[in-house]
mmCIF file of C-alpha atoms and ligand atoms in Angstrom:
data_model
loop_
_atom_site.group_PDB
_atom_site.id
_atom_site.type_symbol
_atom_site.label_atom_id
_atom_site.label_comp_id
_atom_site.label_asym_id
_atom_site.label_seq_id
_atom_site.Cartn_x
_atom_site.Cartn_y
_atom_site.Cartn_z
ATOM 1 C CA UNK N 1 92.298 128.725 92.942
ATOM 2 C CA UNK N 2 95.493 128.625 92.112
ATOM 3 C CA UNK N 3 98.465 126.234 91.731
ATOM 4 C CA UNK N 4 99.698 126.680 95.349
ATOM 5 C CA UNK N 5 99.963 123.306 97.201
ATOM 6 C CA UNK N 6 99.531 123.690 101.554
ATOM 7 C CA UNK N 7 101.585 122.301 103.721
ATOM 8 C CA UNK N 8 100.631 119.212 105.306
ATOM 9 C CA UNK N 9 102.156 120.212 108.609
ATOM 10 C CA UNK N 10 99.202 119.536 111.326
ATOM 11 C CA UNK N 11 100.848 122.489 113.646
ATOM 12 C CA UNK N 12 102.458 124.676 110.314
ATOM 13 C CA UNK N 13 100.233 127.501 111.498
ATOM 14 C CA UNK N 14 101.601 127.020 115.204
ATOM 15 C CA UNK N 15 105.142 128.138 114.025
ATOM 16 C CA UNK N 16 104.801 132.015 114.492
ATOM 17 C CA UNK N 17 106.896 133.419 111.667
ATOM 18 C CA UNK N 18 106.357 136.148 109.850
ATOM 19 C CA UNK N 19 105.357 134.802 106.338
ATOM 20 C CA UNK N 20 102.793 132.671 107.942
ATOM 21 C CA UNK N 21 101.026 136.316 109.567
ATOM 22 C CA UNK N 22 98.199 136.794 107.294
ATOM 23 C CA UNK N 23 95.039 139.315 106.749
ATOM 24 C CA UNK N 24 94.360 142.765 107.407
ATOM 25 C CA UNK N 25 95.083 144.783 110.354
ATOM 26 C CA UNK N 26 92.629 143.449 113.248
ATOM 27 C CA UNK N 27 91.758 140.064 111.905
ATOM 28 C CA UNK N 28 95.722 138.666 111.138
ATOM 29 C CA UNK N 29 96.153 134.605 111.685
ATOM 30 C CA UNK N 30 99.078 132.665 111.564
ATOM 31 C CA UNK N 31 97.945 130.218 108.631
ATOM 32 C CA UNK N 32 99.488 127.008 107.306
ATOM 33 C CA UNK N 33 102.211 127.942 104.646
ATOM 34 C CA UNK N 34 100.925 127.819 100.850
ATOM 35 C CA UNK N 35 103.841 127.437 98.747
ATOM 36 C CA UNK N 36 104.144 126.780 94.857
ATOM 37 C CA UNK N 37 107.045 124.267 95.696
ATOM 38 C CA UNK N 38 106.921 122.115 99.118
ATOM 39 C CA UNK N 39 110.500 120.739 99.580
ATOM 40 C CA UNK N 40 109.886 117.889 102.230
ATOM 41 C CA UNK N 41 108.396 114.843 102.426
ATOM 42 C CA UNK N 42 107.709 114.767 98.375
ATOM 43 C CA UNK N 43 106.657 118.126 97.997
ATOM 44 C CA UNK N 44 104.132 117.567 100.811
ATOM 45 C CA UNK N 45 105.862 119.506 103.773
ATOM 46 C CA UNK N 46 107.657 123.160 104.141
ATOM 47 C CA UNK N 47 109.885 121.738 106.545
ATOM 48 C CA UNK N 48 111.664 119.356 107.929
ATOM 49 C CA UNK N 49 109.305 119.914 111.271
ATOM 50 C CA UNK N 50 106.403 120.025 109.612
ATOM 51 C CA UNK N 51 107.270 116.591 108.337
ATOM 52 C CA UNK N 52 108.504 115.580 111.777
ATOM 53 C CA UNK N 53 105.070 116.650 113.338
ATOM 54 C CA UNK N 54 103.053 114.558 110.649
ATOM 55 C CA UNK N 55 105.044 111.623 110.971
ATOM 56 C CA UNK N 56 104.866 111.525 115.319
ATOM 57 C CA UNK N 57 101.130 112.191 114.574
ATOM 58 C CA UNK N 58 99.880 109.620 111.997
ATOM 59 C CA UNK N 59 103.417 107.445 111.235
ATOM 60 C CA UNK N 60 102.174 104.851 113.165
ATOM 61 C CA UNK N 61 98.462 104.592 111.889
ATOM 62 C CA UNK N 62 100.223 105.077 108.291
ATOM 63 C CA UNK N 63 102.984 101.667 108.639
ATOM 64 C CA UNK N 64 99.947 100.136 109.766
ATOM 65 C CA UNK N 65 97.494 100.992 107.055
ATOM 66 C CA UNK N 66 99.960 100.094 104.298
ATOM 67 C CA UNK N 67 101.954 97.379 106.021
ATOM 68 C CA UNK N 68 104.165 96.683 108.927
ATOM 69 C CA UNK N 69 107.354 95.316 108.192
ATOM 70 C CA UNK N 70 107.280 91.935 110.355
ATOM 71 C CA UNK N 71 110.578 90.102 109.161
ATOM 72 C CA UNK N 72 113.761 91.093 108.092
ATOM 73 C CA UNK N 73 114.256 92.071 104.391
ATOM 74 C CA UNK N 74 117.451 89.802 102.992
ATOM 75 C CA UNK N 75 119.215 91.134 100.103
ATOM 76 C CA UNK N 76 120.597 87.824 98.611
ATOM 77 C CA UNK N 77 124.191 87.763 96.094
ATOM 78 C CA UNK N 78 121.679 87.073 93.458
ATOM 79 C CA UNK N 79 120.749 90.758 94.115
ATOM 80 C CA UNK N 80 123.266 92.591 95.410
ATOM 81 C CA UNK N 81 124.661 94.367 91.921
ATOM 82 C CA UNK N 82 125.265 97.451 91.878
ATOM 83 C CA UNK N 83 126.780 99.786 88.794
ATOM 84 C CA UNK N 84 130.171 101.494 89.499
ATOM 85 C CA UNK N 85 132.541 103.933 87.973
ATOM 86 C CA UNK N 86 135.746 105.385 89.076
ATOM 87 C CA UNK N 87 135.501 109.339 89.427
ATOM 88 C CA UNK N 88 139.084 110.536 88.298
ATOM 89 C CA UNK N 89 139.566 107.655 86.037
ATOM 90 C CA UNK N 90 141.458 108.287 82.614
ATOM 91 C CA UNK N 91 142.757 105.753 80.831
ATOM 92 C CA UNK N 92 144.737 107.195 77.275
ATOM 93 C CA UNK N 93 144.868 103.687 75.612
ATOM 94 C CA UNK N 94 141.359 103.288 75.516
ATOM 95 C CA UNK N 95 142.203 99.505 76.411
ATOM 96 C CA UNK N 96 140.286 98.968 80.233
ATOM 97 C CA UNK N 97 136.672 99.751 80.950
ATOM 98 C CA UNK N 98 136.071 102.127 83.790
ATOM 99 C CA UNK N 99 132.836 100.834 84.341
ATOM 100 C CA UNK N 100 131.833 97.744 86.560
ATOM 101 C CA UNK N 101 129.345 95.531 88.430
ATOM 102 C CA UNK N 102 130.173 94.997 92.134
ATOM 103 C CA UNK N 103 128.407 92.911 94.551
ATOM 104 C CA UNK N 104 127.979 93.928 97.708
ATOM 105 C CA UNK N 105 127.970 90.636 99.505
ATOM 106 C CA UNK N 106 130.714 88.883 97.520
ATOM 107 C CA UNK N 107 132.649 92.143 96.260
ATOM 108 C CA UNK N 108 132.924 90.465 93.072
ATOM 109 C CA UNK N 109 133.558 92.683 90.038
ATOM 110 C CA UNK N 110 132.060 92.189 86.491
ATOM 111 C CA UNK N 111 132.692 94.846 83.951
ATOM 112 C CA UNK N 112 130.505 96.888 81.933
ATOM 113 C CA UNK N 113 130.323 99.104 78.854
ATOM 114 C CA UNK N 114 129.648 102.299 78.814
ATOM 115 C CA UNK N 115 126.124 101.192 77.099
ATOM 116 C CA UNK N 116 125.418 98.395 80.119
ATOM 117 C CA UNK N 117 126.377 101.277 82.672
ATOM 118 C CA UNK N 118 124.183 104.072 81.744
ATOM 119 C CA UNK N 119 121.296 101.738 80.908
ATOM 120 C CA UNK N 120 118.598 101.665 83.355
ATOM 121 C CA UNK N 121 117.324 98.825 82.352
ATOM 122 C CA UNK N 122 120.253 96.458 82.519
ATOM 123 C CA UNK N 123 121.419 95.229 86.119
ATOM 124 C CA UNK N 124 122.949 91.454 86.888
ATOM 125 C CA UNK N 125 120.357 91.525 89.754
ATOM 126 C CA UNK N 126 117.947 88.800 89.369
ATOM 127 C CA UNK N 127 114.358 90.220 88.752
HETATM 128 ZN ZN1 ZN K 1 104.631 123.549 107.403
#
């Protein structure tokens, strides 16, 4: 019919705003919002309220279905590298690199080239 998407909030139609009131006189109803773009929950919800309503109704089931975390995850030294740079950096002599890898655990810093910094596949983290 159209490219409009329905908000998946189970109670969306119960939030009685004017934009949800549709139909002709005598047969008006409050309806679930329908939009070309929904801005919450990966494009599934019209508002944070509707996203929270969904999670309150279905969150436990969803987590159990897709696998509840039973043990803490560990970020290790070998996988704790992230890329960083200084926003206001300026090097007229062009002798130093502004781009670096920093380890979140050891705080070690290793210089990167701009190419390495911009390469989304380049990482010091073990795979
Ligand atoms: Zn909604």
